[in-house]
Amino acid sequence: MSATYTAAATLPEALAALASGARPVAGGTDLVVGARQGKAPLPDSLVAIHGLAELRGIAETGGGGLRIGALVSHADLVAHPAVRERYTALADASAIVGSHATRHVGTLGGNVMNASPAMETGGPLICFGAEAVLVSESGERRVAVADLLTGPGRTAARPDELLVAIELPAAAGGSCYARLEYRRQMEIAVVGATCAVTLEGARIGSARVAITALTPRIVRVPDAESALAGGDGGAGAVQAAGDAAAAAAQPISDVRASADYRRAMAAVIARRAVTAAIARARGSSDSVPIPASPALHGADRD
Ligand SMILES: Cc1cc2nc3c(=O)[nH]c(=O)nc-3n(C[C@H](O)[C@H](O)[C@H](O)COP(=O)(O)OP(=O)(O)OC[C@H]3O[C@@H](n4cnc5c(N)ncnc54)[C@H](O)[C@@H]3O)c2cc1C
């Protein structure tokens, strides 16, 4: 039990609570569920932020991007047409978080600030060049999500800073987030991979690839990106990108998978994400999320 719990009615109230040492709770699906499972005790002081209207909503930005409030749920992300069409990998990621209940209560801000190396939205946000908008009593600052995530459960945000929104720059082309999972619901990634590509005619223009649950923090894989950029996006390039993803992995062994299995699957899942991203850039309308089974998807039959 927390010693003190307040529900903030305004943003200044929430920021004042953080400045005096309270931790924010949004949906509570990491913080409260984790405490119930004995992962970590609840903090002494909690401030609930679910009532802050400023942290809700998805809006177009002037530059053709999107501003997504920190309290936007995974269910709302999956349902949003602009997210599905322009930032499809993010829709893929939110679509496989937990269960229907988890997706309705769990927020994008909570997923990011929990900073699990296995969380779904990190890879897509990093590949899209997303920025976190952090606010405290001393003002606002922006940090690239790639720099915000500093390690397992750690971020570059100060304890007095609240994540109010994630901003995505304009995006073109196609993208996909894929994960290895032992079941479709109530699962976290054993291995995950994101790919976002643009096209220049029939060739790949730019490519971004990130790996999830394979390193202490979610990272891009430059060698996978250079294997794709400028090429024809054919089987050889896809294979090279998958091999680069496996080479960049520093997996751990735990109850869910051995390090060797994770490394082997890194190549498979990266190929699956790359194949679907290229297909989407070329106009295919794969389902969101892509089917879990490669046999159904047809992208990788290893
Ligand atoms: C059954 C179940 C299945 C799950 N499956 C998945 C899964 O498949 N993939 C996955 O990635 N996750 C999964 N999760 C984890 C969780 O649901 C998500 O990470 C969710 O997005 C967390 O959001 P929340 O609002 O509930 O976060 P909370 O629990 O409220 O907060 C999480 C952390 O972020 C901090 N925080 C929250 N909001 C802010 C903010 N605006 N500014 C600063 N700090 C903030 C909190 O202090 C806390 O440290 C699962 C959880 C459960 C219970």
mmCIF file of N, CA, C and O in Angstrom, residues 2 24 41 63 67 75 87 124-126 144 164 179 196 208 212 223-224 263 273 286 290:
data_model
loop_
_atom_site.group_PDB
_atom_site.id
_atom_site.type_symbol
_atom_site.label_atom_id
_atom_site.label_comp_id
_atom_site.label_asym_id
_atom_site.label_seq_id
_atom_site.Cartn_x
_atom_site.Cartn_y
_atom_site.Cartn_z
ATOM 1 N N SER A 2 0.457 2.241 -0.808
ATOM 2 C CA SER A 2 1.154 3.526 -0.750
ATOM 3 C C SER A 2 0.668 4.311 0.464
ATOM 4 O O SER A 2 -0.508 4.249 0.818
ATOM 5 N N PRO A 24 3.906 9.084 -10.660
ATOM 6 C CA PRO A 24 2.621 9.088 -11.368
ATOM 7 C C PRO A 24 2.127 7.670 -11.628
ATOM 8 O O PRO A 24 2.926 6.756 -11.832
ATOM 9 N N PRO A 41 7.541 -3.030 -4.519
ATOM 10 C CA PRO A 41 6.450 -2.468 -3.719
ATOM 11 C C PRO A 41 5.957 -1.164 -4.340
ATOM 12 O O PRO A 41 6.697 -0.508 -5.091
ATOM 13 N N GLY A 63 3.653 19.939 -39.043
ATOM 14 C CA GLY A 63 4.611 19.352 -39.984
ATOM 15 C C GLY A 63 4.200 18.024 -40.573
ATOM 16 O O GLY A 63 5.025 17.321 -41.162
ATOM 17 N N ARG A 67 0.791 14.183 -32.689
ATOM 18 C CA ARG A 67 1.064 14.331 -31.263
ATOM 19 C C ARG A 67 0.098 13.398 -30.530
ATOM 20 O O ARG A 67 -1.122 13.522 -30.684
ATOM 21 N N ALA A 75 -5.615 0.604 -27.081
ATOM 22 C CA ALA A 75 -6.811 0.364 -27.903
ATOM 23 C C ALA A 75 -7.095 1.573 -28.797
ATOM 24 O O ALA A 75 -7.451 1.419 -29.972
ATOM 25 N N TYR A 87 1.731 5.077 -39.382
ATOM 26 C CA TYR A 87 2.669 4.587 -38.354
ATOM 27 C C TYR A 87 2.250 3.157 -37.993
ATOM 28 O O TYR A 87 2.033 2.824 -36.837
ATOM 29 N N PRO A 124 8.961 0.731 -32.579
ATOM 30 C CA PRO A 124 8.317 1.622 -33.551
ATOM 31 C C PRO A 124 8.600 3.097 -33.275
ATOM 32 O O PRO A 124 8.917 3.863 -34.200
ATOM 33 N N LEU A 125 8.503 3.527 -32.011
ATOM 34 C CA LEU A 125 8.725 4.954 -31.721
ATOM 35 C C LEU A 125 10.144 5.363 -32.101
ATOM 36 O O LEU A 125 10.365 6.443 -32.667
ATOM 37 N N ILE A 126 11.114 4.513 -31.800
ATOM 38 C CA ILE A 126 12.509 4.841 -32.138
ATOM 39 C C ILE A 126 12.682 4.888 -33.655
ATOM 40 O O ILE A 126 13.313 5.803 -34.201
ATOM 41 N N ALA A 144 14.519 12.705 -27.537
ATOM 42 C CA ALA A 144 14.242 11.608 -28.479
ATOM 43 C C ALA A 144 13.985 10.340 -27.673
ATOM 44 O O ALA A 144 14.699 10.063 -26.697
ATOM 45 N N VAL A 164 4.073 14.154 -21.089
ATOM 46 C CA VAL A 164 2.720 14.608 -21.446
ATOM 47 C C VAL A 164 2.317 14.118 -22.839
ATOM 48 O O VAL A 164 1.125 13.959 -23.116
ATOM 49 N N ARG A 179 6.757 -9.709 -33.357
ATOM 50 C CA ARG A 179 7.407 -10.289 -32.185
ATOM 51 C C ARG A 179 7.265 -11.803 -32.207
ATOM 52 O O ARG A 179 6.318 -12.342 -32.792
ATOM 53 N N ALA A 196 11.022 0.167 -40.627
ATOM 54 C CA ALA A 196 10.300 1.238 -41.336
ATOM 55 C C ALA A 196 11.120 1.597 -42.572
ATOM 56 O O ALA A 196 12.326 1.857 -42.453
ATOM 57 N N ARG A 208 14.935 1.893 -41.441
ATOM 58 C CA ARG A 208 15.253 1.888 -40.008
ATOM 59 C C ARG A 208 14.822 0.538 -39.433
ATOM 60 O O ARG A 208 13.720 0.065 -39.716
ATOM 61 N N THR A 212 14.065 -5.552 -30.190
ATOM 62 C CA THR A 212 13.381 -5.485 -28.893
ATOM 63 C C THR A 212 13.615 -6.789 -28.131
ATOM 64 O O THR A 212 13.632 -7.860 -28.750
ATOM 65 N N ASP A 223 23.688 -1.738 -39.180
ATOM 66 C CA ASP A 223 24.109 -2.670 -40.245
ATOM 67 C C ASP A 223 22.900 -3.255 -40.985
ATOM 68 O O ASP A 223 22.973 -3.530 -42.191
ATOM 69 N N ALA A 224 21.801 -3.443 -40.258
ATOM 70 C CA ALA A 224 20.588 -3.941 -40.922
ATOM 71 C C ALA A 224 20.023 -2.853 -41.835
ATOM 72 O O ALA A 224 19.549 -3.133 -42.948
ATOM 73 N N ARG A 263 18.845 -15.389 -30.056
ATOM 74 C CA ARG A 263 19.669 -14.861 -31.153
ATOM 75 C C ARG A 263 19.210 -15.454 -32.488
ATOM 76 O O ARG A 263 19.101 -14.745 -33.488
ATOM 77 N N ALA A 273 9.657 -8.722 -39.979
ATOM 78 C CA ALA A 273 9.291 -7.299 -39.904
ATOM 79 C C ALA A 273 9.713 -6.560 -41.170
ATOM 80 O O ALA A 273 8.960 -5.741 -41.715
ATOM 81 N N ASP A 286 -1.483 -5.875 -45.369
ATOM 82 C CA ASP A 286 -1.395 -6.895 -44.321
ATOM 83 C C ASP A 286 -2.258 -6.469 -43.143
ATOM 84 O O ASP A 286 -2.360 -5.294 -42.844
ATOM 85 N N ILE A 290 0.374 -8.121 -37.921
ATOM 86 C CA ILE A 290 0.562 -9.185 -38.902
ATOM 87 C C ILE A 290 0.326 -10.527 -38.199
ATOM 88 O O ILE A 290 0.526 -10.635 -36.997
#
